[in-house]
Amino acid sequence: MAKPENVMQVFSLLDKSNCRKCGEKTCLAFAGMVYQGRRSIYDCPVLDPAVAARFLPEVRENDVDDSLEDLKQMVANSDLKEAAERIG
């Protein structure tokens, strides 16, 4: 699940303590910001990271394969001698 379907889906994951540790006045306000894409679910300091991970974008295998091929091409085209001299 990459994007929450609604504000209440985000809100249901929170502890609803309104602790303000995230900088918002309420957990519902924070959930609204997450839903709008203006805040990350990881900005809630009391939320278990395993729960927050539900909102990580799903990675498709084709995307990974394409990225790997792009990286291989970049390495093949790089001047390793020049990079070694630059780095030291």
JSON list of N, CA and C in Angstrom, two decimals:
[
{"chain": "A", "resi": 1, "resn": "MET", "atom": "N", "xyz": [0.86, -1.17, 0.00]},
{"chain": "A", "resi": 1, "resn": "MET", "atom": "CA", "xyz": [0.00, 0.00, 0.00]},
{"chain": "A", "resi": 1, "resn": "MET", "atom": "C", "xyz": [0.90, 1.23, 0.00]},
{"chain": "A", "resi": 2, "resn": "ALA", "atom": "N", "xyz": [0.87, 1.97, -1.06]},
{"chain": "A", "resi": 2, "resn": "ALA", "atom": "CA", "xyz": [1.74, 3.13, -1.15]},
{"chain": "A", "resi": 2, "resn": "ALA", "atom": "C", "xyz": [1.04, 4.40, -0.68]},
{"chain": "A", "resi": 3, "resn": "LYS", "atom": "N", "xyz": [-0.18, 4.61, -1.10]},
{"chain": "A", "resi": 3, "resn": "LYS", "atom": "CA", "xyz": [-0.91, 5.83, -0.75]},
{"chain": "A", "resi": 3, "resn": "LYS", "atom": "C", "xyz": [-2.17, 5.44, 0.00]},
{"chain": "A", "resi": 4, "resn": "PRO", "atom": "N", "xyz": [-2.42, 6.10, 1.12]},
{"chain": "A", "resi": 4, "resn": "PRO", "atom": "CA", "xyz": [-3.65, 5.79, 1.87]},
{"chain": "A", "resi": 4, "resn": "PRO", "atom": "C", "xyz": [-4.88, 6.16, 1.06]},
{"chain": "A", "resi": 5, "resn": "GLU", "atom": "N", "xyz": [-5.94, 5.40, 1.24]},
{"chain": "A", "resi": 5, "resn": "GLU", "atom": "CA", "xyz": [-7.18, 5.65, 0.51]},
{"chain": "A", "resi": 5, "resn": "GLU", "atom": "C", "xyz": [-7.93, 6.86, 1.04]},
{"chain": "A", "resi": 6, "resn": "ASN", "atom": "N", "xyz": [-7.77, 7.14, 2.34]},
{"chain": "A", "resi": 6, "resn": "ASN", "atom": "CA", "xyz": [-8.45, 8.28, 2.95]},
{"chain": "A", "resi": 6, "resn": "ASN", "atom": "C", "xyz": [-7.75, 8.66, 4.25]},
{"chain": "A", "resi": 7, "resn": "VAL", "atom": "N", "xyz": [-8.15, 9.77, 4.81]},
{"chain": "A", "resi": 7, "resn": "VAL", "atom": "CA", "xyz": [-7.54, 10.28, 6.04]},
{"chain": "A", "resi": 7, "resn": "VAL", "atom": "C", "xyz": [-7.72, 9.30, 7.19]},
{"chain": "A", "resi": 8, "resn": "MET", "atom": "N", "xyz": [-8.89, 8.70, 7.26]},
{"chain": "A", "resi": 8, "resn": "MET", "atom": "CA", "xyz": [-9.18, 7.81, 8.38]},
{"chain": "A", "resi": 8, "resn": "MET", "atom": "C", "xyz": [-8.31, 6.55, 8.35]},
{"chain": "A", "resi": 9, "resn": "GLN", "atom": "N", "xyz": [-7.87, 6.14, 7.18]},
{"chain": "A", "resi": 9, "resn": "GLN", "atom": "CA", "xyz": [-6.98, 4.99, 7.10]},
{"chain": "A", "resi": 9, "resn": "GLN", "atom": "C", "xyz": [-5.65, 5.32, 7.79]},
{"chain": "A", "resi": 10, "resn": "VAL", "atom": "N", "xyz": [-5.17, 6.52, 7.61]},
{"chain": "A", "resi": 10, "resn": "VAL", "atom": "CA", "xyz": [-3.94, 6.95, 8.29]},
{"chain": "A", "resi": 10, "resn": "VAL", "atom": "C", "xyz": [-4.22, 7.11, 9.78]},
{"chain": "A", "resi": 11, "resn": "PHE", "atom": "N", "xyz": [-5.30, 7.79, 10.10]},
{"chain": "A", "resi": 11, "resn": "PHE", "atom": "CA", "xyz": [-5.65, 8.06, 11.50]},
{"chain": "A", "resi": 11, "resn": "PHE", "atom": "C", "xyz": [-5.79, 6.78, 12.30]},
{"chain": "A", "resi": 12, "resn": "SER", "atom": "N", "xyz": [-6.32, 5.73, 11.69]},
{"chain": "A", "resi": 12, "resn": "SER", "atom": "CA", "xyz": [-6.52, 4.47, 12.42]},
{"chain": "A", "resi": 12, "resn": "SER", "atom": "C", "xyz": [-5.21, 3.84, 12.86]},
{"chain": "A", "resi": 13, "resn": "LEU", "atom": "N", "xyz": [-4.11, 4.19, 12.22]},
{"chain": "A", "resi": 13, "resn": "LEU", "atom": "CA", "xyz": [-2.80, 3.63, 12.59]},
{"chain": "A", "resi": 13, "resn": "LEU", "atom": "C", "xyz": [-2.14, 4.38, 13.74]},
{"chain": "A", "resi": 14, "resn": "LEU", "atom": "N", "xyz": [-2.58, 5.60, 13.98]},
{"chain": "A", "resi": 14, "resn": "LEU", "atom": "CA", "xyz": [-1.96, 6.44, 15.00]},
{"chain": "A", "resi": 14, "resn": "LEU", "atom": "C", "xyz": [-2.49, 6.11, 16.39]},
{"chain": "A", "resi": 15, "resn": "ASP", "atom": "N", "xyz": [-1.75, 6.53, 17.42]},
{"chain": "A", "resi": 15, "resn": "ASP", "atom": "CA", "xyz": [-2.16, 6.22, 18.80]},
{"chain": "A", "resi": 15, "resn": "ASP", "atom": "C", "xyz": [-3.22, 7.18, 19.34]},
{"chain": "A", "resi": 16, "resn": "LYS", "atom": "N", "xyz": [-3.51, 8.24, 18.61]},
{"chain": "A", "resi": 16, "resn": "LYS", "atom": "CA", "xyz": [-4.58, 9.20, 18.93]},
{"chain": "A", "resi": 16, "resn": "LYS", "atom": "C", "xyz": [-4.36, 9.90, 20.28]},
{"chain": "A", "resi": 17, "resn": "SER", "atom": "N", "xyz": [-3.09, 10.08, 20.65]},
{"chain": "A", "resi": 17, "resn": "SER", "atom": "CA", "xyz": [-2.78, 10.74, 21.92]},
{"chain": "A", "resi": 17, "resn": "SER", "atom": "C", "xyz": [-2.72, 12.26, 21.78]},
{"chain": "A", "resi": 18, "resn": "ASN", "atom": "N", "xyz": [-2.68, 12.76, 20.55]},
{"chain": "A", "resi": 18, "resn": "ASN", "atom": "CA", "xyz": [-2.54, 14.20, 20.32]},
{"chain": "A", "resi": 18, "resn": "ASN", "atom": "C", "xyz": [-1.34, 14.77, 21.06]},
{"chain": "A", "resi": 19, "resn": "CYS", "atom": "N", "xyz": [-0.22, 14.05, 21.01]},
{"chain": "A", "resi": 19, "resn": "CYS", "atom": "CA", "xyz": [0.98, 14.42, 21.76]},
{"chain": "A", "resi": 19, "resn": "CYS", "atom": "C", "xyz": [1.69, 15.65, 21.20]},
{"chain": "A", "resi": 20, "resn": "ARG", "atom": "N", "xyz": [1.44, 16.00, 19.96]},
{"chain": "A", "resi": 20, "resn": "ARG", "atom": "CA", "xyz": [2.04, 17.15, 19.28]},
{"chain": "A", "resi": 20, "resn": "ARG", "atom": "C", "xyz": [3.53, 17.00, 19.01]},
{"chain": "A", "resi": 21, "resn": "LYS", "atom": "N", "xyz": [4.09, 15.81, 19.20]},
{"chain": "A", "resi": 21, "resn": "LYS", "atom": "CA", "xyz": [5.51, 15.61, 18.94]},
{"chain": "A", "resi": 21, "resn": "LYS", "atom": "C", "xyz": [5.84, 15.75, 17.46]},
{"chain": "A", "resi": 22, "resn": "CYS", "atom": "N", "xyz": [4.83, 15.59, 16.61]},
{"chain": "A", "resi": 22, "resn": "CYS", "atom": "CA", "xyz": [5.03, 15.73, 15.16]},
{"chain": "A", "resi": 22, "resn": "CYS", "atom": "C", "xyz": [4.93, 17.18, 14.71]},
{"chain": "A", "resi": 23, "resn": "GLY", "atom": "N", "xyz": [4.46, 18.05, 15.60]},
{"chain": "A", "resi": 23, "resn": "GLY", "atom": "CA", "xyz": [4.29, 19.45, 15.25]},
{"chain": "A", "resi": 23, "resn": "GLY", "atom": "C", "xyz": [2.87, 19.84, 14.89]},
{"chain": "A", "resi": 24, "resn": "GLU", "atom": "N", "xyz": [1.98, 18.88, 14.79]},
{"chain": "A", "resi": 24, "resn": "GLU", "atom": "CA", "xyz": [0.57, 19.16, 14.49]},
{"chain": "A", "resi": 24, "resn": "GLU", "atom": "C", "xyz": [-0.21, 19.19, 15.80]},
{"chain": "A", "resi": 25, "resn": "LYS", "atom": "N", "xyz": [-1.35, 19.87, 15.80]},
{"chain": "A", "resi": 25, "resn": "LYS", "atom": "CA", "xyz": [-2.14, 19.99, 17.03]},
{"chain": "A", "resi": 25, "resn": "LYS", "atom": "C", "xyz": [-2.83, 18.70, 17.42]},
{"chain": "A", "resi": 26, "resn": "THR", "atom": "N", "xyz": [-3.22, 17.91, 16.43]},
{"chain": "A", "resi": 26, "resn": "THR", "atom": "CA", "xyz": [-3.93, 16.66, 16.72]},
{"chain": "A", "resi": 26, "resn": "THR", "atom": "C", "xyz": [-3.43, 15.56, 15.79]},
{"chain": "A", "resi": 27, "resn": "CYS", "atom": "N", "xyz": [-3.70, 14.33, 16.18]},
{"chain": "A", "resi": 27, "resn": "CYS", "atom": "CA", "xyz": [-3.37, 13.19, 15.31]},
{"chain": "A", "resi": 27, "resn": "CYS", "atom": "C", "xyz": [-4.20, 13.23, 14.03]},
{"chain": "A", "resi": 28, "resn": "LEU", "atom": "N", "xyz": [-5.43, 13.71, 14.12]},
{"chain": "A", "resi": 28, "resn": "LEU", "atom": "CA", "xyz": [-6.27, 13.80, 12.93]},
{"chain": "A", "resi": 28, "resn": "LEU", "atom": "C", "xyz": [-5.70, 14.83, 11.95]},
{"chain": "A", "resi": 29, "resn": "ALA", "atom": "N", "xyz": [-5.20, 15.94, 12.47]},
{"chain": "A", "resi": 29, "resn": "ALA", "atom": "CA", "xyz": [-4.57, 16.95, 11.61]},
{"chain": "A", "resi": 29, "resn": "ALA", "atom": "C", "xyz": [-3.33, 16.36, 10.94]},
{"chain": "A", "resi": 30, "resn": "PHE", "atom": "N", "xyz": [-2.56, 15.62, 11.69]},
{"chain": "A", "resi": 30, "resn": "PHE", "atom": "CA", "xyz": [-1.37, 14.96, 11.13]},
{"chain": "A", "resi": 30, "resn": "PHE", "atom": "C", "xyz": [-1.78, 13.97, 10.04]},
{"chain": "A", "resi": 31, "resn": "ALA", "atom": "N", "xyz": [-2.81, 13.18, 10.30]},
{"chain": "A", "resi": 31, "resn": "ALA", "atom": "CA", "xyz": [-3.28, 12.21, 9.32]},
{"chain": "A", "resi": 31, "resn": "ALA", "atom": "C", "xyz": [-3.71, 12.91, 8.03]},
{"chain": "A", "resi": 32, "resn": "GLY", "atom": "N", "xyz": [-4.36, 14.05, 8.17]},
{"chain": "A", "resi": 32, "resn": "GLY", "atom": "CA", "xyz": [-4.76, 14.82, 6.99]},
{"chain": "A", "resi": 32, "resn": "GLY", "atom": "C", "xyz": [-3.57, 15.29, 6.18]},
{"chain": "A", "resi": 33, "resn": "MET", "atom": "N", "xyz": [-2.53, 15.72, 6.87]},
{"chain": "A", "resi": 33, "resn": "MET", "atom": "CA", "xyz": [-1.32, 16.17, 6.18]},
{"chain": "A", "resi": 33, "resn": "MET", "atom": "C", "xyz": [-0.64, 15.00, 5.46]},
{"chain": "A", "resi": 34, "resn": "VAL", "atom": "N", "xyz": [-0.63, 13.84, 6.10]},
{"chain": "A", "resi": 34, "resn": "VAL", "atom": "CA", "xyz": [-0.04, 12.66, 5.46]},
{"chain": "A", "resi": 34, "resn": "VAL", "atom": "C", "xyz": [-0.85, 12.30, 4.21]},
{"chain": "A", "resi": 35, "resn": "TYR", "atom": "N", "xyz": [-2.16, 12.30, 4.34]},
{"chain": "A", "resi": 35, "resn": "TYR", "atom": "CA", "xyz": [-3.02, 11.96, 3.21]},
{"chain": "A", "resi": 35, "resn": "TYR", "atom": "C", "xyz": [-2.82, 12.92, 2.03]},
{"chain": "A", "resi": 36, "resn": "GLN", "atom": "N", "xyz": [-2.62, 14.20, 2.34]},
{"chain": "A", "resi": 36, "resn": "GLN", "atom": "CA", "xyz": [-2.41, 15.20, 1.29]},
{"chain": "A", "resi": 36, "resn": "GLN", "atom": "C", "xyz": [-1.00, 15.14, 0.70]},
{"chain": "A", "resi": 37, "resn": "GLY", "atom": "N", "xyz": [-0.13, 14.36, 1.33]},
{"chain": "A", "resi": 37, "resn": "GLY", "atom": "CA", "xyz": [1.24, 14.27, 0.84]},
{"chain": "A", "resi": 37, "resn": "GLY", "atom": "C", "xyz": [2.14, 15.38, 1.34]},
{"chain": "A", "resi": 38, "resn": "ARG", "atom": "N", "xyz": [1.67, 16.14, 2.32]},
{"chain": "A", "resi": 38, "resn": "ARG", "atom": "CA", "xyz": [2.45, 17.27, 2.85]},
{"chain": "A", "resi": 38, "resn": "ARG", "atom": "C", "xyz": [3.35, 16.85, 4.00]},
{"chain": "A", "resi": 39, "resn": "ARG", "atom": "N", "xyz": [3.10, 15.68, 4.56]},
{"chain": "A", "resi": 39, "resn": "ARG", "atom": "CA", "xyz": [3.92, 15.12, 5.64]},
{"chain": "A", "resi": 39, "resn": "ARG", "atom": "C", "xyz": [4.14, 13.64, 5.36]},
{"chain": "A", "resi": 40, "resn": "SER", "atom": "N", "xyz": [5.18, 13.10, 5.94]},
{"chain": "A", "resi": 40, "resn": "SER", "atom": "CA", "xyz": [5.45, 11.67, 5.83]},
{"chain": "A", "resi": 40, "resn": "SER", "atom": "C", "xyz": [4.89, 10.96, 7.06]},
{"chain": "A", "resi": 41, "resn": "ILE", "atom": "N", "xyz": [4.41, 9.77, 6.87]},
{"chain": "A", "resi": 41, "resn": "ILE", "atom": "CA", "xyz": [3.92, 8.98, 8.01]},
{"chain": "A", "resi": 41, "resn": "ILE", "atom": "C", "xyz": [5.05, 8.77, 9.02]},
{"chain": "A", "resi": 42, "resn": "TYR", "atom": "N", "xyz": [6.30, 8.81, 8.54]},
{"chain": "A", "resi": 42, "resn": "TYR", "atom": "CA", "xyz": [7.46, 8.63, 9.43]},
{"chain": "A", "resi": 42, "resn": "TYR", "atom": "C", "xyz": [7.70, 9.84, 10.32]},
{"chain": "A", "resi": 43, "resn": "ASP", "atom": "N", "xyz": [6.99, 10.93, 10.10]},
{"chain": "A", "resi": 43, "resn": "ASP", "atom": "CA", "xyz": [7.12, 12.11, 10.96]},
{"chain": "A", "resi": 43, "resn": "ASP", "atom": "C", "xyz": [6.44, 11.92, 12.31]},
{"chain": "A", "resi": 44, "resn": "CYS", "atom": "N", "xyz": [5.68, 10.85, 12.47]},
{"chain": "A", "resi": 44, "resn": "CYS", "atom": "CA", "xyz": [5.06, 10.55, 13.77]},
{"chain": "A", "resi": 44, "resn": "CYS", "atom": "C", "xyz": [6.09, 9.78, 14.59]},
{"chain": "A", "resi": 45, "resn": "PRO", "atom": "N", "xyz": [6.64, 10.40, 15.64]},
{"chain": "A", "resi": 45, "resn": "PRO", "atom": "CA", "xyz": [7.70, 9.76, 16.40]},
{"chain": "A", "resi": 45, "resn": "PRO", "atom": "C", "xyz": [7.25, 8.58, 17.27]},
{"chain": "A", "resi": 46, "resn": "VAL", "atom": "N", "xyz": [5.96, 8.44, 17.50]},
{"chain": "A", "resi": 46, "resn": "VAL", "atom": "CA", "xyz": [5.50, 7.33, 18.35]},
{"chain": "A", "resi": 46, "resn": "VAL", "atom": "C", "xyz": [4.95, 6.16, 17.54]},
{"chain": "A", "resi": 47, "resn": "LEU", "atom": "N", "xyz": [4.88, 6.30, 16.23]},
{"chain": "A", "resi": 47, "resn": "LEU", "atom": "CA", "xyz": [4.36, 5.23, 15.38]},
{"chain": "A", "resi": 47, "resn": "LEU", "atom": "C", "xyz": [5.44, 4.19, 15.14]},
{"chain": "A", "resi": 48, "resn": "ASP", "atom": "N", "xyz": [5.09, 2.93, 15.31]},
{"chain": "A", "resi": 48, "resn": "ASP", "atom": "CA", "xyz": [6.00, 1.82, 15.07]},
{"chain": "A", "resi": 48, "resn": "ASP", "atom": "C", "xyz": [6.44, 1.85, 13.60]},
{"chain": "A", "resi": 49, "resn": "PRO", "atom": "N", "xyz": [7.74, 1.83, 13.32]},
{"chain": "A", "resi": 49, "resn": "PRO", "atom": "CA", "xyz": [8.21, 1.86, 11.94]},
{"chain": "A", "resi": 49, "resn": "PRO", "atom": "C", "xyz": [7.65, 0.73, 11.07]},
{"chain": "A", "resi": 50, "resn": "ALA", "atom": "N", "xyz": [7.37, -0.41, 11.67]},
{"chain": "A", "resi": 50, "resn": "ALA", "atom": "CA", "xyz": [6.79, -1.52, 10.91]},
{"chain": "A", "resi": 50, "resn": "ALA", "atom": "C", "xyz": [5.39, -1.16, 10.41]},
{"chain": "A", "resi": 51, "resn": "VAL", "atom": "N", "xyz": [4.66, -0.40, 11.21]},
{"chain": "A", "resi": 51, "resn": "VAL", "atom": "CA", "xyz": [3.33, 0.05, 10.79]},
{"chain": "A", "resi": 51, "resn": "VAL", "atom": "C", "xyz": [3.47, 1.12, 9.71]},
{"chain": "A", "resi": 52, "resn": "ALA", "atom": "N", "xyz": [4.41, 2.02, 9.90]},
{"chain": "A", "resi": 52, "resn": "ALA", "atom": "CA", "xyz": [4.62, 3.09, 8.92]},
{"chain": "A", "resi": 52, "resn": "ALA", "atom": "C", "xyz": [5.05, 2.52, 7.57]},
{"chain": "A", "resi": 53, "resn": "ALA", "atom": "N", "xyz": [5.74, 1.39, 7.59]},
{"chain": "A", "resi": 53, "resn": "ALA", "atom": "CA", "xyz": [6.24, 0.79, 6.35]},
{"chain": "A", "resi": 53, "resn": "ALA", "atom": "C", "xyz": [5.11, 0.37, 5.42]},
{"chain": "A", "resi": 54, "resn": "ARG", "atom": "N", "xyz": [3.90, 0.28, 5.92]},
{"chain": "A", "resi": 54, "resn": "ARG", "atom": "CA", "xyz": [2.76, -0.07, 5.07]},
{"chain": "A", "resi": 54, "resn": "ARG", "atom": "C", "xyz": [2.57, 0.96, 3.96]},
{"chain": "A", "resi": 55, "resn": "PHE", "atom": "N", "xyz": [3.05, 2.17, 4.18]},
{"chain": "A", "resi": 55, "resn": "PHE", "atom": "CA", "xyz": [2.86, 3.24, 3.22]},
{"chain": "A", "resi": 55, "resn": "PHE", "atom": "C", "xyz": [4.05, 3.45, 2.30]},
{"chain": "A", "resi": 56, "resn": "LEU", "atom": "N", "xyz": [5.03, 2.56, 2.38]},
{"chain": "A", "resi": 56, "resn": "LEU", "atom": "CA", "xyz": [6.13, 2.65, 1.43]},
{"chain": "A", "resi": 56, "resn": "LEU", "atom": "C", "xyz": [5.63, 2.29, 0.04]},
{"chain": "A", "resi": 57, "resn": "PRO", "atom": "N", "xyz": [6.13, 2.95, -0.97]},
{"chain": "A", "resi": 57, "resn": "PRO", "atom": "CA", "xyz": [5.68, 2.61, -2.32]},
{"chain": "A", "resi": 57, "resn": "PRO", "atom": "C", "xyz": [6.03, 1.17, -2.65]},
{"chain": "A", "resi": 58, "resn": "GLU", "atom": "N", "xyz": [5.12, 0.51, -3.34]},
{"chain": "A", "resi": 58, "resn": "GLU", "atom": "CA", "xyz": [5.38, -0.85, -3.77]},
{"chain": "A", "resi": 58, "resn": "GLU", "atom": "C", "xyz": [6.38, -0.81, -4.92]},
{"chain": "A", "resi": 59, "resn": "VAL", "atom": "N", "xyz": [7.39, -1.65, -4.83]},
{"chain": "A", "resi": 59, "resn": "VAL", "atom": "CA", "xyz": [8.41, -1.70, -5.86]},
{"chain": "A", "resi": 59, "resn": "VAL", "atom": "C", "xyz": [8.10, -2.88, -6.78]},
{"chain": "A", "resi": 60, "resn": "ARG", "atom": "N", "xyz": [7.95, -2.57, -8.03]},
{"chain": "A", "resi": 60, "resn": "ARG", "atom": "CA", "xyz": [7.68, -3.63, -9.00]},
{"chain": "A", "resi": 60, "resn": "ARG", "atom": "C", "xyz": [9.01, -4.19, -9.48]},
{"chain": "A", "resi": 61, "resn": "GLU", "atom": "N", "xyz": [9.03, -5.47, -9.76]},
{"chain": "A", "resi": 61, "resn": "GLU", "atom": "CA", "xyz": [10.26, -6.13, -10.18]},
{"chain": "A", "resi": 61, "resn": "GLU", "atom": "C", "xyz": [10.82, -5.51, -11.45]},
{"chain": "A", "resi": 62, "resn": "ASN", "atom": "N", "xyz": [9.95, -5.11, -12.37]},
{"chain": "A", "resi": 62, "resn": "ASN", "atom": "CA", "xyz": [10.42, -4.49, -13.62]},
{"chain": "A", "resi": 62, "resn": "ASN", "atom": "C", "xyz": [11.14, -3.18, -13.34]},
{"chain": "A", "resi": 63, "resn": "ASP", "atom": "N", "xyz": [10.67, -2.42, -12.36]},
{"chain": "A", "resi": 63, "resn": "ASP", "atom": "CA", "xyz": [11.33, -1.17, -12.00]},
{"chain": "A", "resi": 63, "resn": "ASP", "atom": "C", "xyz": [12.73, -1.43, -11.48]},
{"chain": "A", "resi": 64, "resn": "VAL", "atom": "N", "xyz": [12.87, -2.47, -10.67]},
{"chain": "A", "resi": 64, "resn": "VAL", "atom": "CA", "xyz": [14.18, -2.82, -10.12]},
{"chain": "A", "resi": 64, "resn": "VAL", "atom": "C", "xyz": [15.11, -3.25, -11.24]},
{"chain": "A", "resi": 65, "resn": "ASP", "atom": "N", "xyz": [14.61, -4.08, -12.15]},
{"chain": "A", "resi": 65, "resn": "ASP", "atom": "CA", "xyz": [15.44, -4.53, -13.27]},
{"chain": "A", "resi": 65, "resn": "ASP", "atom": "C", "xyz": [15.87, -3.35, -14.14]},
{"chain": "A", "resi": 66, "resn": "ASP", "atom": "N", "xyz": [14.96, -2.44, -14.42]},
{"chain": "A", "resi": 66, "resn": "ASP", "atom": "CA", "xyz": [15.30, -1.26, -15.22]},
{"chain": "A", "resi": 66, "resn": "ASP", "atom": "C", "xyz": [16.34, -0.40, -14.52]},
{"chain": "A", "resi": 67, "resn": "SER", "atom": "N", "xyz": [16.19, -0.22, -13.22]},
{"chain": "A", "resi": 67, "resn": "SER", "atom": "CA", "xyz": [17.15, 0.58, -12.46]},
{"chain": "A", "resi": 67, "resn": "SER", "atom": "C", "xyz": [18.51, -0.08, -12.45]},
{"chain": "A", "resi": 68, "resn": "LEU", "atom": "N", "xyz": [18.53, -1.39, -12.31]},
{"chain": "A", "resi": 68, "resn": "LEU", "atom": "CA", "xyz": [19.80, -2.11, -12.32]},
{"chain": "A", "resi": 68, "resn": "LEU", "atom": "C", "xyz": [20.50, -1.96, -13.66]},
{"chain": "A", "resi": 69, "resn": "GLU", "atom": "N", "xyz": [19.77, -2.06, -14.74]},
{"chain": "A", "resi": 69, "resn": "GLU", "atom": "CA", "xyz": [20.36, -1.88, -16.07]},
{"chain": "A", "resi": 69, "resn": "GLU", "atom": "C", "xyz": [20.90, -0.46, -16.24]},
{"chain": "A", "resi": 70, "resn": "ASP", "atom": "N", "xyz": [20.17, 0.52, -15.75]},
{"chain": "A", "resi": 70, "resn": "ASP", "atom": "CA", "xyz": [20.64, 1.90, -15.82]},
{"chain": "A", "resi": 70, "resn": "ASP", "atom": "C", "xyz": [21.95, 2.08, -15.06]},
{"chain": "A", "resi": 71, "resn": "LEU", "atom": "N", "xyz": [22.03, 1.49, -13.87]},
{"chain": "A", "resi": 71, "resn": "LEU", "atom": "CA", "xyz": [23.25, 1.59, -13.07]},
{"chain": "A", "resi": 71, "resn": "LEU", "atom": "C", "xyz": [24.42, 0.89, -13.75]},
{"chain": "A", "resi": 72, "resn": "LYS", "atom": "N", "xyz": [24.16, -0.27, -14.33]},
{"chain": "A", "resi": 72, "resn": "LYS", "atom": "CA", "xyz": [25.22, -0.98, -15.05]},
{"chain": "A", "resi": 72, "resn": "LYS", "atom": "C", "xyz": [25.76, -0.13, -16.20]},
{"chain": "A", "resi": 73, "resn": "GLN", "atom": "N", "xyz": [24.87, 0.53, -16.90]},
{"chain": "A", "resi": 73, "resn": "GLN", "atom": "CA", "xyz": [25.26, 1.39, -18.02]},
{"chain": "A", "resi": 73, "resn": "GLN", "atom": "C", "xyz": [26.09, 2.58, -17.53]},
{"chain": "A", "resi": 74, "resn": "MET", "atom": "N", "xyz": [25.69, 3.16, -16.40]},
{"chain": "A", "resi": 74, "resn": "MET", "atom": "CA", "xyz": [26.43, 4.29, -15.84]},
{"chain": "A", "resi": 74, "resn": "MET", "atom": "C", "xyz": [27.84, 3.87, -15.44]},
{"chain": "A", "resi": 75, "resn": "VAL", "atom": "N", "xyz": [27.98, 2.70, -14.83]},
{"chain": "A", "resi": 75, "resn": "VAL", "atom": "CA", "xyz": [29.29, 2.21, -14.42]},
{"chain": "A", "resi": 75, "resn": "VAL", "atom": "C", "xyz": [30.14, 1.92, -15.64]},
{"chain": "A", "resi": 76, "resn": "ALA", "atom": "N", "xyz": [29.53, 1.32, -16.66]},
{"chain": "A", "resi": 76, "resn": "ALA", "atom": "CA", "xyz": [30.27, 0.99, -17.88]},
{"chain": "A", "resi": 76, "resn": "ALA", "atom": "C", "xyz": [30.78, 2.26, -18.57]},
{"chain": "A", "resi": 77, "resn": "ASN", "atom": "N", "xyz": [30.06, 3.34, -18.47]},
{"chain": "A", "resi": 77, "resn": "ASN", "atom": "CA", "xyz": [30.44, 4.58, -19.13]},
{"chain": "A", "resi": 77, "resn": "ASN", "atom": "C", "xyz": [31.30, 5.50, -18.27]},
{"chain": "A", "resi": 78, "resn": "SER", "atom": "N", "xyz": [31.55, 5.12, -17.03]},
{"chain": "A", "resi": 78, "resn": "SER", "atom": "CA", "xyz": [32.32, 6.00, -16.15]},
{"chain": "A", "resi": 78, "resn": "SER", "atom": "C", "xyz": [33.82, 5.79, -16.34]},
{"chain": "A", "resi": 79, "resn": "ASP", "atom": "N", "xyz": [34.56, 6.84, -16.09]},
{"chain": "A", "resi": 79, "resn": "ASP", "atom": "CA", "xyz": [36.02, 6.80, -16.18]},
{"chain": "A", "resi": 79, "resn": "ASP", "atom": "C", "xyz": [36.55, 6.55, -14.76]},
{"chain": "A", "resi": 80, "resn": "LEU", "atom": "N", "xyz": [36.83, 5.29, -14.48]},
{"chain": "A", "resi": 80, "resn": "LEU", "atom": "CA", "xyz": [37.24, 4.91, -13.12]},
{"chain": "A", "resi": 80, "resn": "LEU", "atom": "C", "xyz": [38.60, 5.50, -12.75]},
{"chain": "A", "resi": 81, "resn": "LYS", "atom": "N", "xyz": [39.49, 5.63, -13.70]},
{"chain": "A", "resi": 81, "resn": "LYS", "atom": "CA", "xyz": [40.81, 6.21, -13.41]},
{"chain": "A", "resi": 81, "resn": "LYS", "atom": "C", "xyz": [40.65, 7.67, -12.98]},
{"chain": "A", "resi": 82, "resn": "GLU", "atom": "N", "xyz": [39.82, 8.41, -13.72]},
{"chain": "A", "resi": 82, "resn": "GLU", "atom": "CA", "xyz": [39.58, 9.81, -13.38]},
{"chain": "A", "resi": 82, "resn": "GLU", "atom": "C", "xyz": [38.89, 9.93, -12.02]},
{"chain": "A", "resi": 83, "resn": "ALA", "atom": "N", "xyz": [37.97, 9.04, -11.74]},
{"chain": "A", "resi": 83, "resn": "ALA", "atom": "CA", "xyz": [37.27, 9.06, -10.45]},
{"chain": "A", "resi": 83, "resn": "ALA", "atom": "C", "xyz": [38.23, 8.77, -9.31]},
{"chain": "A", "resi": 84, "resn": "ALA", "atom": "N", "xyz": [39.15, 7.83, -9.51]},
{"chain": "A", "resi": 84, "resn": "ALA", "atom": "CA", "xyz": [40.14, 7.50, -8.48]},
{"chain": "A", "resi": 84, "resn": "ALA", "atom": "C", "xyz": [41.05, 8.68, -8.19]},
{"chain": "A", "resi": 85, "resn": "GLU", "atom": "N", "xyz": [41.46, 9.39, -9.25]},
{"chain": "A", "resi": 85, "resn": "GLU", "atom": "CA", "xyz": [42.32, 10.57, -9.06]},
{"chain": "A", "resi": 85, "resn": "GLU", "atom": "C", "xyz": [41.57, 11.68, -8.33]},
{"chain": "A", "resi": 86, "resn": "ARG", "atom": "N", "xyz": [40.30, 11.84, -8.66]},
{"chain": "A", "resi": 86, "resn": "ARG", "atom": "CA", "xyz": [39.49, 12.89, -8.04]},
{"chain": "A", "resi": 86, "resn": "ARG", "atom": "C", "xyz": [39.27, 12.60, -6.56]},
{"chain": "A", "resi": 87, "resn": "ILE", "atom": "N", "xyz": [39.03, 11.34, -6.23]},
{"chain": "A", "resi": 87, "resn": "ILE", "atom": "CA", "xyz": [38.76, 10.96, -4.84]},
{"chain": "A", "resi": 87, "resn": "ILE", "atom": "C", "xyz": [40.03, 10.95, -4.01]},
{"chain": "A", "resi": 88, "resn": "GLY", "atom": "N", "xyz": [41.10, 10.48, -4.62]},
{"chain": "A", "resi": 88, "resn": "GLY", "atom": "CA", "xyz": [42.37, 10.48, -3.92]},
{"chain": "A", "resi": 88, "resn": "GLY", "atom": "C", "xyz": [42.80, 9.18, -3.47]}
]
